[in-house]
Amino acid sequence: MTHKREIQGKVVKIAGDKTVSIVVERRVMHPRYHKVVKRFKKYLVHDERNEVKVGDEIIARECRPLSKTKSFRLQTVVSGAK
């Protein structure tokens, strides 16, 4: 059994049918200035039932490649859009 990565992020765009774009934020220490800075990365996530909206906070789990850039499936919606 392999370990599947889980990412948590905010939906920023509905990127087509059954696909959403999320942004994942992580905080890292700057090597020179020793200040905590934010780093962002966008991922495409497969949403089989088209149930999420822009602004939702979701958890996605890694899966086999579904397209050239999409390798995550929607697992749960943590909180709805405000």
mmCIF file of C-alpha atoms in Angstrom:
data_model
loop_
_atom_site.group_PDB
_atom_site.id
_atom_site.type_symbol
_atom_site.label_atom_id
_atom_site.label_comp_id
_atom_site.label_asym_id
_atom_site.label_seq_id
_atom_site.Cartn_x
_atom_site.Cartn_y
_atom_site.Cartn_z
ATOM 1 C CA MET A 1 0.000 0.000 0.000
ATOM 2 C CA THR A 2 1.480 3.347 -1.010
ATOM 3 C CA HIS A 3 1.229 6.616 0.853
ATOM 4 C CA LYS A 4 -0.877 9.202 -0.976
ATOM 5 C CA ARG A 5 -0.143 12.873 -0.424
ATOM 6 C CA GLU A 6 -2.942 15.047 0.906
ATOM 7 C CA ILE A 7 -3.047 18.777 0.253
ATOM 8 C CA GLN A 8 -5.356 21.407 1.699
ATOM 9 C CA GLY A 9 -6.101 24.587 -0.178
ATOM 10 C CA LYS A 10 -8.608 27.178 -1.279
ATOM 11 C CA VAL A 11 -10.543 26.936 -4.554
ATOM 12 C CA VAL A 12 -9.658 29.921 -6.731
ATOM 13 C CA LYS A 13 -11.148 28.900 -10.086
ATOM 14 C CA ILE A 14 -13.545 26.456 -11.710
ATOM 15 C CA ALA A 15 -11.207 25.249 -14.448
ATOM 16 C CA GLY A 16 -13.673 23.351 -16.633
ATOM 17 C CA ASP A 17 -16.074 20.447 -16.231
ATOM 18 C CA LYS A 18 -15.180 18.342 -13.150
ATOM 19 C CA THR A 19 -11.981 20.328 -12.521
ATOM 20 C CA VAL A 20 -11.135 23.027 -9.988
ATOM 21 C CA SER A 21 -7.947 24.976 -9.411
ATOM 22 C CA ILE A 22 -6.759 25.341 -5.815
ATOM 23 C CA VAL A 23 -3.960 27.349 -4.254
ATOM 24 C CA VAL A 24 -1.925 25.786 -1.443
ATOM 25 C CA GLU A 25 -0.064 28.095 0.926
ATOM 26 C CA ARG A 26 2.919 27.020 2.985
ATOM 27 C CA ARG A 27 5.038 29.059 5.361
ATOM 28 C CA VAL A 28 8.817 28.727 5.227
ATOM 29 C CA MET A 29 11.705 30.449 6.943
ATOM 30 C CA HIS A 30 13.698 32.761 4.689
ATOM 31 C CA PRO A 31 17.312 31.500 4.613
ATOM 32 C CA ARG A 32 18.974 34.904 4.992
ATOM 33 C CA TYR A 33 16.468 37.134 6.784
ATOM 34 C CA HIS A 34 15.031 34.456 9.119
ATOM 35 C CA LYS A 35 11.509 35.715 8.602
ATOM 36 C CA VAL A 36 8.513 33.503 7.901
ATOM 37 C CA VAL A 37 7.369 34.023 4.307
ATOM 38 C CA LYS A 38 4.467 32.520 2.374
ATOM 39 C CA ARG A 39 4.926 30.308 -0.666
ATOM 40 C CA PHE A 40 2.038 29.453 -2.984
ATOM 41 C CA LYS A 41 1.445 26.694 -5.517
ATOM 42 C CA LYS A 42 -1.572 25.916 -7.677
ATOM 43 C CA TYR A 43 -2.918 22.430 -8.339
ATOM 44 C CA LEU A 44 -5.716 21.097 -10.529
ATOM 45 C CA VAL A 45 -8.126 18.829 -8.648
ATOM 46 C CA HIS A 46 -10.699 16.412 -10.061
ATOM 47 C CA ASP A 47 -14.225 17.093 -8.721
ATOM 48 C CA GLU A 48 -16.413 14.249 -10.008
ATOM 49 C CA ARG A 49 -19.772 15.712 -8.873
ATOM 50 C CA ASN A 50 -19.032 19.417 -9.484
ATOM 51 C CA GLU A 51 -19.843 20.140 -5.844
ATOM 52 C CA VAL A 52 -17.299 22.814 -4.871
ATOM 53 C CA LYS A 53 -17.495 26.558 -5.438
ATOM 54 C CA VAL A 54 -14.915 29.319 -5.550
ATOM 55 C CA GLY A 55 -13.797 30.150 -2.020
ATOM 56 C CA ASP A 56 -14.281 26.662 -0.545
ATOM 57 C CA GLU A 57 -11.492 25.143 1.535
ATOM 58 C CA ILE A 58 -10.898 21.534 0.430
ATOM 59 C CA ILE A 59 -8.662 18.527 1.014
ATOM 60 C CA ALA A 60 -7.426 16.640 -2.066
ATOM 61 C CA ARG A 61 -5.668 13.269 -2.248
ATOM 62 C CA GLU A 62 -3.034 12.275 -4.796
ATOM 63 C CA CYS A 63 -4.044 9.689 -7.404
ATOM 64 C CA ARG A 64 -2.917 8.390 -10.760
ATOM 65 C CA PRO A 65 -2.524 11.072 -13.463
ATOM 66 C CA LEU A 66 -5.972 11.967 -14.814
ATOM 67 C CA SER A 67 -4.587 14.338 -17.439
ATOM 68 C CA LYS A 68 -1.330 16.091 -18.254
ATOM 69 C CA THR A 69 -1.546 18.375 -15.212
ATOM 70 C CA LYS A 70 -4.229 16.809 -12.972
ATOM 71 C CA SER A 71 -3.121 14.225 -10.376
ATOM 72 C CA PHE A 72 -5.371 14.951 -7.372
ATOM 73 C CA ARG A 73 -8.951 13.975 -6.510
ATOM 74 C CA LEU A 74 -11.313 15.817 -4.191
ATOM 75 C CA GLN A 75 -11.544 14.098 -0.812
ATOM 76 C CA THR A 76 -13.558 16.424 1.443
ATOM 77 C CA VAL A 77 -14.828 19.997 1.642
ATOM 78 C CA VAL A 78 -13.493 21.472 4.881
ATOM 79 C CA SER A 79 -15.466 24.737 4.846
ATOM 80 C CA GLY A 80 -17.765 26.488 2.417
ATOM 81 C CA ALA A 81 -17.291 29.836 0.736
ATOM 82 C CA LYS A 82 -17.987 32.908 2.825
#
